[in-house]
XYZ file of C-alpha atoms in Angstrom:
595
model
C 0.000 0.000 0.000
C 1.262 3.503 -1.044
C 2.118 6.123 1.849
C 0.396 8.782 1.909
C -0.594 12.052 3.791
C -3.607 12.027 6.246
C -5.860 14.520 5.862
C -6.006 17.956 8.393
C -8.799 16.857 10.343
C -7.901 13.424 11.101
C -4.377 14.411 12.190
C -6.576 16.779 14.641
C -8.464 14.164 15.748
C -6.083 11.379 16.430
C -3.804 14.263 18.272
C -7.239 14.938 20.665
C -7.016 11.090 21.357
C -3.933 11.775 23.238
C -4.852 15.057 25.152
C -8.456 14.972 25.872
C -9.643 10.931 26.207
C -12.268 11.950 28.683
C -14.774 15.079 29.866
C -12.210 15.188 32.839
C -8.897 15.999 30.530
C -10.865 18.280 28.701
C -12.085 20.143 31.691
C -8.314 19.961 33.395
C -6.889 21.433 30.446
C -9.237 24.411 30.431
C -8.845 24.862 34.228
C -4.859 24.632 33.493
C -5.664 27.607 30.993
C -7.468 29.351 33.434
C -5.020 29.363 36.033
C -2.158 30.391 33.766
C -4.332 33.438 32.732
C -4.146 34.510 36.656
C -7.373 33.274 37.436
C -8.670 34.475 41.008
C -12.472 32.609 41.054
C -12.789 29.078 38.420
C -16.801 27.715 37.871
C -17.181 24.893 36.121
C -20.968 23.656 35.077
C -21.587 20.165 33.793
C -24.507 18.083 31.760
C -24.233 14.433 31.069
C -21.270 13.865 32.943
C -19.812 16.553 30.409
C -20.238 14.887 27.346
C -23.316 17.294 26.546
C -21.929 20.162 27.781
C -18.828 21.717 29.620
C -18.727 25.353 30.865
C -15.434 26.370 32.238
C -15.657 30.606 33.571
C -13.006 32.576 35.209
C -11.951 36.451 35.675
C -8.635 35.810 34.216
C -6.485 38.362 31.872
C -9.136 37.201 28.912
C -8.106 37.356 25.212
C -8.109 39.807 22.482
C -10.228 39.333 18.931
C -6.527 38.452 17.582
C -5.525 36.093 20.341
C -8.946 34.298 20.204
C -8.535 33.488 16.534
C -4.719 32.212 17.188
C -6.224 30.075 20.368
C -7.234 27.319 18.562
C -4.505 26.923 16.033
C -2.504 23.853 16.657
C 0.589 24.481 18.568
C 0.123 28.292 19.191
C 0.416 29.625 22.771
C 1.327 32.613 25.290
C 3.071 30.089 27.733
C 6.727 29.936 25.482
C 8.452 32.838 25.568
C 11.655 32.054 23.181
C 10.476 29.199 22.801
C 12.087 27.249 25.945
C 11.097 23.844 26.644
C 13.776 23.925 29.066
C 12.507 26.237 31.709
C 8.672 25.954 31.833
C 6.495 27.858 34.423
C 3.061 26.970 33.603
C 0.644 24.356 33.875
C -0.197 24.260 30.036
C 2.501 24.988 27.352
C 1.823 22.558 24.100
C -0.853 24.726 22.579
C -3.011 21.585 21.931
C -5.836 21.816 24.135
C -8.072 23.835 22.759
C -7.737 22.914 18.743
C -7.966 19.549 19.851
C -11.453 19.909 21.618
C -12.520 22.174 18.649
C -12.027 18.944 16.786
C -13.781 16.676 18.642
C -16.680 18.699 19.797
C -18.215 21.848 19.390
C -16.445 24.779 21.107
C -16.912 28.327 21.489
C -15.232 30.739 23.601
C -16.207 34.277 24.921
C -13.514 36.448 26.094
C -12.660 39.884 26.948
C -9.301 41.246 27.598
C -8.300 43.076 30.994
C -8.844 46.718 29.950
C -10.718 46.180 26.771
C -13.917 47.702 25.600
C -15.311 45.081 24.046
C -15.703 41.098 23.769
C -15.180 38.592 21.036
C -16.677 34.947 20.825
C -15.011 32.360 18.346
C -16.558 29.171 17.483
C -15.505 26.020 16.522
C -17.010 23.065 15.138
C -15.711 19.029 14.487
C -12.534 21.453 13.613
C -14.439 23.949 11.280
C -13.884 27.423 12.151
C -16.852 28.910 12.124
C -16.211 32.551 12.322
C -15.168 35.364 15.425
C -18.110 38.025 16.159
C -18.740 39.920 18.891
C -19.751 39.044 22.743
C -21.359 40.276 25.744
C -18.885 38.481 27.485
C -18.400 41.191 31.018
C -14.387 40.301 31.803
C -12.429 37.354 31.812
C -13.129 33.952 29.580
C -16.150 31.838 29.297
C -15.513 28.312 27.353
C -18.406 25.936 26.296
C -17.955 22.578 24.766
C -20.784 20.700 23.698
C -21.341 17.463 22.553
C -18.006 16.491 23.346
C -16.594 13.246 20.605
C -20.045 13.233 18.252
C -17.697 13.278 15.589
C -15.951 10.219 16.660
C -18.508 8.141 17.721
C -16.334 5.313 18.649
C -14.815 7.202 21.552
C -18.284 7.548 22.998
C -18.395 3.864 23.469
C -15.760 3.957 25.943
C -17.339 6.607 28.515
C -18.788 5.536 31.458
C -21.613 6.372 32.956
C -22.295 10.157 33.551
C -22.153 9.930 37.232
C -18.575 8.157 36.815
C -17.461 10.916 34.471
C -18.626 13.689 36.967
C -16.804 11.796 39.607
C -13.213 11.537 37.376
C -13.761 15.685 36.561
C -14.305 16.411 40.086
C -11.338 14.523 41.020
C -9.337 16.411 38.267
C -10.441 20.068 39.798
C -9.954 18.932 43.299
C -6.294 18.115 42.362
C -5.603 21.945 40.978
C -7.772 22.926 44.084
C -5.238 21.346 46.403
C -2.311 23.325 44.716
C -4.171 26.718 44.687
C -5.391 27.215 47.525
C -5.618 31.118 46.536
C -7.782 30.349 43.831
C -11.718 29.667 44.316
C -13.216 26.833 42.248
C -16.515 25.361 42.387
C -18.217 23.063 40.360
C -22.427 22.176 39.074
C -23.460 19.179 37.553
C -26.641 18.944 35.913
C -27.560 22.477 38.086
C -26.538 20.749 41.528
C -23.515 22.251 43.583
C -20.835 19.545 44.267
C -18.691 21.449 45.807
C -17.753 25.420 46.254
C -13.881 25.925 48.014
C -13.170 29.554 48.935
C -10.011 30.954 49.042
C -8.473 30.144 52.290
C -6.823 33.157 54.476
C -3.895 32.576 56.625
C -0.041 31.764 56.046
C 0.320 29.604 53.221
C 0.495 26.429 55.380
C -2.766 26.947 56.922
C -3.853 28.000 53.766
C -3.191 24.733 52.349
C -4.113 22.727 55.217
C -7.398 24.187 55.277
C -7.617 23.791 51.682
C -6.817 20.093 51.989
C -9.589 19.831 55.148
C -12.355 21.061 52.714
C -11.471 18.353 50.084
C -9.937 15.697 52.187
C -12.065 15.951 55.199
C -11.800 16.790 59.128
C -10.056 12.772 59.335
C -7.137 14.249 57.317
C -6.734 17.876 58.709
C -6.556 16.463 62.206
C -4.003 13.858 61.626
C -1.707 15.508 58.926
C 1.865 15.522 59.978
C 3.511 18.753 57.832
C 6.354 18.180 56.182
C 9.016 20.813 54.992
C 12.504 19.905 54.034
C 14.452 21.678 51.553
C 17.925 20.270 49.262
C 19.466 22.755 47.014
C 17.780 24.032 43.917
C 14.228 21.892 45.467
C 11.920 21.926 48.477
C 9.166 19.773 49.554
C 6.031 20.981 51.721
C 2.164 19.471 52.276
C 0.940 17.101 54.718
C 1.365 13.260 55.282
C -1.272 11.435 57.314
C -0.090 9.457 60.687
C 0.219 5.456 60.251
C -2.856 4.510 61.049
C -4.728 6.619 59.205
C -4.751 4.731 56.219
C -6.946 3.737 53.391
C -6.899 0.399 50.865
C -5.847 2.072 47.686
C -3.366 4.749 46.733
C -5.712 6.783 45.168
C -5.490 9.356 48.497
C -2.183 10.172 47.518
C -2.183 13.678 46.169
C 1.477 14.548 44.298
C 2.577 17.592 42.827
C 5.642 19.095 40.678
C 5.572 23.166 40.763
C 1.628 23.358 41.104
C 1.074 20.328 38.196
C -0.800 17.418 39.531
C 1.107 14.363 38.402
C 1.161 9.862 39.061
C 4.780 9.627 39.025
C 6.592 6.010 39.615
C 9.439 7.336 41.571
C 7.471 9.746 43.706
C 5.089 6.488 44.586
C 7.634 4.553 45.625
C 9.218 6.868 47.557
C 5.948 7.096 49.464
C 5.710 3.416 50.050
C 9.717 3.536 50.745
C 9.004 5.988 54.011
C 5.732 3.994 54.920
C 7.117 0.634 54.955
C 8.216 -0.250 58.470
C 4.455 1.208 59.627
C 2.116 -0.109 57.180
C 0.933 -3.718 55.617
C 1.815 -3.640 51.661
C -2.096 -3.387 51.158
C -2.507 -0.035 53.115
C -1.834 3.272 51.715
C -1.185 6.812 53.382
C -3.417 9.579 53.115
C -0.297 12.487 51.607
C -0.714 15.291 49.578
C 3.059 16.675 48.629
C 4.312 19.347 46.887
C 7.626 19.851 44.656
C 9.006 23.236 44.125
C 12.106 22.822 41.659
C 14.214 24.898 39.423
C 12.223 24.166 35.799
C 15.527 23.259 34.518
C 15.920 19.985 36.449
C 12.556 18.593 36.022
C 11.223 17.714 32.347
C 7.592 18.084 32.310
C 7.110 17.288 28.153
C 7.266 13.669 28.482
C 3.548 12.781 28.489
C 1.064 14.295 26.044
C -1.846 14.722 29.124
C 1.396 16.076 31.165
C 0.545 13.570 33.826
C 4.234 12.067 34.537
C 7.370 14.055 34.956
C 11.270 13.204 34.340
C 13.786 14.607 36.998
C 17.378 15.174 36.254
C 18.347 13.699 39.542
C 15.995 11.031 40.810
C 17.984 10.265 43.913
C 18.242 13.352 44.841
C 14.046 13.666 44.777
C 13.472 10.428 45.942
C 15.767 10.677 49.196
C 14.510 14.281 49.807
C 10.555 12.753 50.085
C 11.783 9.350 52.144
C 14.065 11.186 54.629
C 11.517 14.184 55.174
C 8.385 11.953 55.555
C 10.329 9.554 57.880
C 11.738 12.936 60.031
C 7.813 13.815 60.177
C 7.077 10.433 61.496
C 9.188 10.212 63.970
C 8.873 13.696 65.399
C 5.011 12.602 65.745
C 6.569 10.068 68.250
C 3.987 7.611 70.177
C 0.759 9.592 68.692
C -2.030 7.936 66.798
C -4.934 8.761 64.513
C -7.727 10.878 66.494
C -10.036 8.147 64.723
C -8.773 5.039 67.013
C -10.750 7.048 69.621
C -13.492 7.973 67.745
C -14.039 4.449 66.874
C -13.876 2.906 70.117
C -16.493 5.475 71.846
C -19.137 4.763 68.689
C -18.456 1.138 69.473
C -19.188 1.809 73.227
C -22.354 3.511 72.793
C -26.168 1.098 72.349
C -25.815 -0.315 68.622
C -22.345 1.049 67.765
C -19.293 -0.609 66.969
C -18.864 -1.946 62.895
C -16.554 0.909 61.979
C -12.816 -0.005 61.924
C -10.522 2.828 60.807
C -7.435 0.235 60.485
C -7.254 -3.146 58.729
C -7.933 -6.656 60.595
C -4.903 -8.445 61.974
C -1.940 -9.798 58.577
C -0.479 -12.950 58.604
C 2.931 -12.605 59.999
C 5.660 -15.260 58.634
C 5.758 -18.573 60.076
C 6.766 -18.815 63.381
C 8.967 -21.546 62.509
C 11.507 -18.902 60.548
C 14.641 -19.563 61.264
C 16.642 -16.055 62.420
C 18.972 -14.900 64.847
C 19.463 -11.259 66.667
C 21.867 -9.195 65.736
C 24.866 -8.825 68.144
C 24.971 -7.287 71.235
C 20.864 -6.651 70.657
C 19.017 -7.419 73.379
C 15.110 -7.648 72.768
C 14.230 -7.569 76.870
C 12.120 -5.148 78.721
C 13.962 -1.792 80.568
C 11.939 -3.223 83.464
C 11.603 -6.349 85.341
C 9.283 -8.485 84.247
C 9.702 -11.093 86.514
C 7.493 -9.063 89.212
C 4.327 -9.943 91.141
C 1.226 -9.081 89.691
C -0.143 -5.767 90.441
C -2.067 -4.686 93.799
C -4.465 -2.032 93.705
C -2.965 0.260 96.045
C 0.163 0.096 93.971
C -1.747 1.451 90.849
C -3.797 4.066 93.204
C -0.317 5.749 94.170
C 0.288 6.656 91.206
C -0.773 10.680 90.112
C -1.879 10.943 86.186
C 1.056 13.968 85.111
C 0.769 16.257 82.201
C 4.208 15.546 81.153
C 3.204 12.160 80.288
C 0.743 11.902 77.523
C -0.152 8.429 78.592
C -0.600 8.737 81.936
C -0.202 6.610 84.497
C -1.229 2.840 85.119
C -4.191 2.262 86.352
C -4.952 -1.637 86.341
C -4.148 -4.662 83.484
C -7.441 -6.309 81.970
C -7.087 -10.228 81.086
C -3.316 -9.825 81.436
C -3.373 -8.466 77.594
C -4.630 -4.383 78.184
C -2.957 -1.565 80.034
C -5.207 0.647 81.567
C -3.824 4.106 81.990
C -4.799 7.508 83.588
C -4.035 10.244 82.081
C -4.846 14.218 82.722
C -8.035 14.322 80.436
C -9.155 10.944 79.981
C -7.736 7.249 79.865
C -5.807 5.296 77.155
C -6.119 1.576 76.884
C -2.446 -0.233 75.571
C -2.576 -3.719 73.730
C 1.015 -4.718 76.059
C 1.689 -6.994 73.229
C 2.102 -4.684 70.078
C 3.030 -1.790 72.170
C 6.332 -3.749 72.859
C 6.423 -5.458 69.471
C 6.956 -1.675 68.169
C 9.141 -0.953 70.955
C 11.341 -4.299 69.981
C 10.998 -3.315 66.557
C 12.640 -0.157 66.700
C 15.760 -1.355 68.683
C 16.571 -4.098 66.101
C 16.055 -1.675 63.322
C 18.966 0.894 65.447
C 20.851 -1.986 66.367
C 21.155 -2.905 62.383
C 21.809 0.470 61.539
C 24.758 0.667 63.459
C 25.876 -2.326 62.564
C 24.704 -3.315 58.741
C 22.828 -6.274 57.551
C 25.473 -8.956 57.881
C 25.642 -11.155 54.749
C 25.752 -15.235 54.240
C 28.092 -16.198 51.168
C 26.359 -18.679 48.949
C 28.396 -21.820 48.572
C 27.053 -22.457 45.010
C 25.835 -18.796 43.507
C 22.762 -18.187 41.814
C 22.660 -16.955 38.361
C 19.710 -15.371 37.091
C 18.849 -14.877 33.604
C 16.768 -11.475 34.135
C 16.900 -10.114 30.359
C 19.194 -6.843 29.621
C 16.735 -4.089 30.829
C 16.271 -5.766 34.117
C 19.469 -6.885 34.538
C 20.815 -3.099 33.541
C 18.442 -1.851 36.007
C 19.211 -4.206 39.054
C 23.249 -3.683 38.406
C 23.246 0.117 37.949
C 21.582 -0.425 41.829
C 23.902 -2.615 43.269
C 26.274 -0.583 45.624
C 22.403 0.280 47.624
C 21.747 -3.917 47.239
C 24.787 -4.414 48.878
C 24.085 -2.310 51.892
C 21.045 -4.362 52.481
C 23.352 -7.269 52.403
C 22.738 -8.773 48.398
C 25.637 -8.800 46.339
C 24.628 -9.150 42.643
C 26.982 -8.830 39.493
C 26.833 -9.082 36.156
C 27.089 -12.711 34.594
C 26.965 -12.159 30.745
C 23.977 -10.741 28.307
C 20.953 -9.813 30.392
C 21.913 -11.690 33.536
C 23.256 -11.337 37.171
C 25.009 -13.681 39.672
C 24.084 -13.338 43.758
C 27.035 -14.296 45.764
C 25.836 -13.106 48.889
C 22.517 -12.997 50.856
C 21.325 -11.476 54.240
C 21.794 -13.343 57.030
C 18.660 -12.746 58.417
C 16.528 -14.024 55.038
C 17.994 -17.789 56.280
C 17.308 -20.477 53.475
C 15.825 -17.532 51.028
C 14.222 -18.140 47.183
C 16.979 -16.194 45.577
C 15.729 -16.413 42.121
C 12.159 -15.254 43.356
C 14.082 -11.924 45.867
C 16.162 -11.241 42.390
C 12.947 -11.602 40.337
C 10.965 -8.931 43.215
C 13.617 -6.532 42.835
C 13.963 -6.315 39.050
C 9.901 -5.600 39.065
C 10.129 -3.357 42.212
C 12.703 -0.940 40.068
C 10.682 -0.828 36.788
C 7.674 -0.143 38.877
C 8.990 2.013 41.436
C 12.342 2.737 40.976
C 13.288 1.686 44.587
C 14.426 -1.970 46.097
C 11.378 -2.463 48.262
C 11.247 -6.358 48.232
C 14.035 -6.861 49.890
C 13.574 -3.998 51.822
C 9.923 -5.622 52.830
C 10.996 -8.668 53.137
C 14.089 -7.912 56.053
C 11.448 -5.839 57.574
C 9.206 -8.446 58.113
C 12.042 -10.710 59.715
C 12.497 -8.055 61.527
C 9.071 -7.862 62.712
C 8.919 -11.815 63.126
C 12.081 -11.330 65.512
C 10.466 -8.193 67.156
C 7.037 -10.187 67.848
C 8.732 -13.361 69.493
C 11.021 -11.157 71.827
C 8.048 -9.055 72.982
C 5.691 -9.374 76.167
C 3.333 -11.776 75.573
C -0.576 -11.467 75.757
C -1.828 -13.445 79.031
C 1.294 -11.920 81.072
C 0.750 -10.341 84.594
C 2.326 -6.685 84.649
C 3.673 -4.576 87.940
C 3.033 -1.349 88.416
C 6.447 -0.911 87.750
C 6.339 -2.430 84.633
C 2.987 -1.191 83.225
C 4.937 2.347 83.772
C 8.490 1.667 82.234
C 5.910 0.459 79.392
C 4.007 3.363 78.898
C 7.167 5.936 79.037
C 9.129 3.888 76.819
C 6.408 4.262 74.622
C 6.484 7.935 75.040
C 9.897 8.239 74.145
C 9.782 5.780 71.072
C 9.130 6.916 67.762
C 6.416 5.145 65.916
C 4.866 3.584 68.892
C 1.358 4.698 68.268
C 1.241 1.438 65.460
C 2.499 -1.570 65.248
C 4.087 -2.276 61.544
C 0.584 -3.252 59.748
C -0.398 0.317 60.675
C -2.769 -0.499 63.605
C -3.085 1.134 66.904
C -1.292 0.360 69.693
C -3.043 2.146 72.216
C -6.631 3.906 72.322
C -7.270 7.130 73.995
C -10.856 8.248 75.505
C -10.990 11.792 76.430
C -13.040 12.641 79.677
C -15.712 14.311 77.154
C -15.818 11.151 75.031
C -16.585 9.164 78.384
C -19.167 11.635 78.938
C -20.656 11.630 76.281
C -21.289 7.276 75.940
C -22.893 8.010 79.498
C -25.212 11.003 78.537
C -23.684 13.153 80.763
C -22.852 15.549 77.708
């Protein structure tokens, strides 16, 4: 068959494939538009899930008669100047947005520039231009699409239903809402309000936060750890929710790259990188982040819908997230979500209970695991443990203290729960994971001052990975070896492992090797092996710890507690569930009508 030239309006319309696949894109890329024009106020108004009809307003620096007729010419924009793709300041920049809705719908836009006298409105129609006359447009820019795909009917087959569309374009304006928190959006679908955000007043982190409390809820705002940590040239800021505050899927993680909303591999593995000692692999944090970077090192053309980035240095990035989110989890020390105590006073009132804001016990590795301690670790209590059960008058001496958020021992129920005092209310301790994360913590310092001793393997395993994988695995082999794998390279495409960590025992080496390669296409980070040490780790951590069924003193109830206090992470044990509950006074009150 002959080559030959496709016509004008099919290039248009197989370019619109990759921009605008859905009423959401089309709606982000208009928002984008709005926000570059210095939008202050953004209203959106939906029918039929936005396939009928899309109407995108703001009080932005509006277009002239000339600028409107440019607009929708392929690859013309105002977001260039000299034409660098190097440094790039605004959300939109590949002047394909609007041309290719034009061709896929019909499209007219009514716009009046800051200081002008008069309005223009071009339309647009299946790619037709269809003329510029004048508007009673007051200020700013008013886009409608309508009918969004007729002309490619075989695009229409693959929307959902209009609910489910109205649901993926509110997500897609909640996203820019996060990042602009001095910008007020709002949104109608089918003439019903879904939402209306303000602009927030305050410093620009309670700004944000309050911002994020609007669209993430009251759970979030009250158990958002902030996170700030700056490198040279980049600096990171948001809010990261506490361990157990956690949800099934990742799709509560909220990422951003110099105001752009993006899904980015390295940045989601970086998230599940700081996470990983405090949650199961099935439980995500709640985070929204943001990246402010020098345009320069960040290359934001990669991806027609501009929904992944490149960085020049993705070590740098990726060490910057892990390190601050881990400093912001440990400074939150022994605290844990406000909604452990919610849920345990519904479940106390008549007909409560049902609601469980943490996942149901994981399987932990067989018990029968073969590991050993590191040296000079020792996994026993600061306390003696040996003692004689408690006596009430020991646990009356003691005086609740506001220097001690979790108060002061009060009694032990079924030789399993620590009952403790404190100035407001009471907190109840499961002994057993409350130590387990104690435990847990000491063999993870004890291994950092000592490294992850290796076991040589008397007959190495070659692996025949393919040369991708195996290019990947080697270029990450000096960080493999500090986790105590030693991999080279062993011809075309595959790798040998000499060495293992001790603590894996009698390991699948092909499967670890196998892990890895997929964790660092996926995520660009060694979690695997990572995981997999943790959870000996945690298997050493849970057989060292106090037992459920064992009578506490006083004494040791106390040394429990302040350890506790003093331990970072304590609030959860590593799946991400509570260690202790707290009941304030008013809670109490409340479950016995007193309030």
């Amino acid at each position: 068959m002959a080559i030959r030239k496709l016509p004008d309006d099919l290039v248009s319309r197989i370019a619109a494939g990759e921009v605008i696949e859905r009423p959401a894109a089309a709606v982000k890329e208009l928002v984008e538009n709005a926000l570059d024009a210095g939008a202050r106020r953004i209203d959106v108004a939906l029918a039929g899930g936005g396939q009928r009809s899309i109407q995108v307003s703001d009080d932005g620096t509006g277009m002239s008669r000339a600028d409107l007729g440019l607009a929708v010419e392929r690859h013309a924009t105002s977001k260039l100047p000299e034409d660098d793709l190097v440094h790039i300041r605004t959300l939109g920049f590949r002047g394909e947005a609007l041309p290719s809705i034009g061709s896929v719908a019909r499209l007219a836009i009514h716009s009046r520039a800051r200081g002008a006298d008069e309005a223009w409105k071009i339309e647009v129609d299946a790619g037709a231009l269809r003329g510029i006359s004048p508007s009673a447009q007051p200020g700013g820019t008013r886009v409608e699409v309508s009918d969004l795909f007729y002309p490619v009917p075989a695009r229409l087959k693959f929307l959902k239903h209009a609910r489910t569309e109205s649901g993926h374009v509110a997500d897609a304006m909640k996203r820019l809402a996060m990042a602009h928190p001095e910008v007020a959006f709002s949104l109608e679908d089918e003439g019903r309000a879904v939402f209306n955000l303000p602009v927030t007043l305050g410093d620009p982190d309670q700004q944000r936060l309050e911002r994020l409390r609007r669209i993430l809820g009251r759970e979030f705002a009250d158990n958002a750890l902030r996170v700030d940590a700056e490198r040279p040239g980049v600096r990171l800021t948001g809010f990261a929710s506490l361990p157990t505050l956690n949800r099934a899927g990742a799709q509560w993680q909220y990422l951003f790259v110099n105001g752009r909303p993006v899904r980015d591999r390295l940045l989601l593995g970086a998230l599940r990188g700081a996470y990983q000692d405090l949650l199961a692999r099935d439980r995500h944090p709640m985070v929204a982040l943001f990246i402010d970077i020098d345009p320069a090192e960040v290359d934001v053309n990669v991806h027609p819908a501009k929904a992944e980035v490149r960085f020049r240095d993705g070590a740098l990035i990726r060490g910057l997230i892990v390190g601050a989110l881990r400093h912001a989890l440990a400074e939150a020390g022994h605290r844990a979500s406000t909604t452990v105590g919610f849920a345990a006073a519904q479940a106390a009132r008549p007909g409560g209970g049902g609601y469980m804001p943490f996942p149901p016990s994981q399987p932990r590795l067989s018990a029968a695991l073969e590991f050993q301690a590191p040296p000079g670790f020792s996994a026993g209590p600061q306390s003696n443990y040996d003692a004689p059960a408690a006596r009430p008058a020991d646990l009356a001496s003691q005086q609740p203290d506001a220097q001690y958020p979790l108060g002061a021992a009060r009694a032990q129920l079924h030789t399993t729960y620590v009952v403790a005092e404190t100035a407001d209310g009471i907190v109840i301790v499961d002994q057993h994971a409350a130590h387990e994360r104690l435990v847990f913590e000491r063999i993870k310092a004890s291994l950092a001052d000592r490294g992850v001793k290796r076991q040589i393997l008397l007959v190495p395993e070659v692996i025949d990975l393919g040369a991708a994988e195996a290019d990947r695995l080697l270029a990450r082999a000096d960080e493999l070896a500090s986790l105590g794998l030693v991999v080279e390279p062993f011809g075309d495409g595959a790798v040998v492992v000499r060495e293992v960590p001790a603590l894996l025992g009698d390991t699948n080496v092909q499967g670890l090797v196998r892990d890895l390669a997929d964790d660092l296409a996926g995520y660009d980070q060694a979690l695997s092996l990572q995981d997999r040490l943790s959870e000996v780790c945690a298997t050493m951590a849970c057989h060292s710890s106090i037992r459920a069924g064992r009578a506490l003193s006083p004494t040791e109830m106390n040394a429990l507690l302040r350890e506790m206090e003093a331990t970072p992470h304590a609030g959860q044990c590593g799946h991400g569930r509570p260690t202790y509950v707290e009941l304030k006074l008013a809670d109490i009150e409340r479950m016995f009508g007193r309030r």
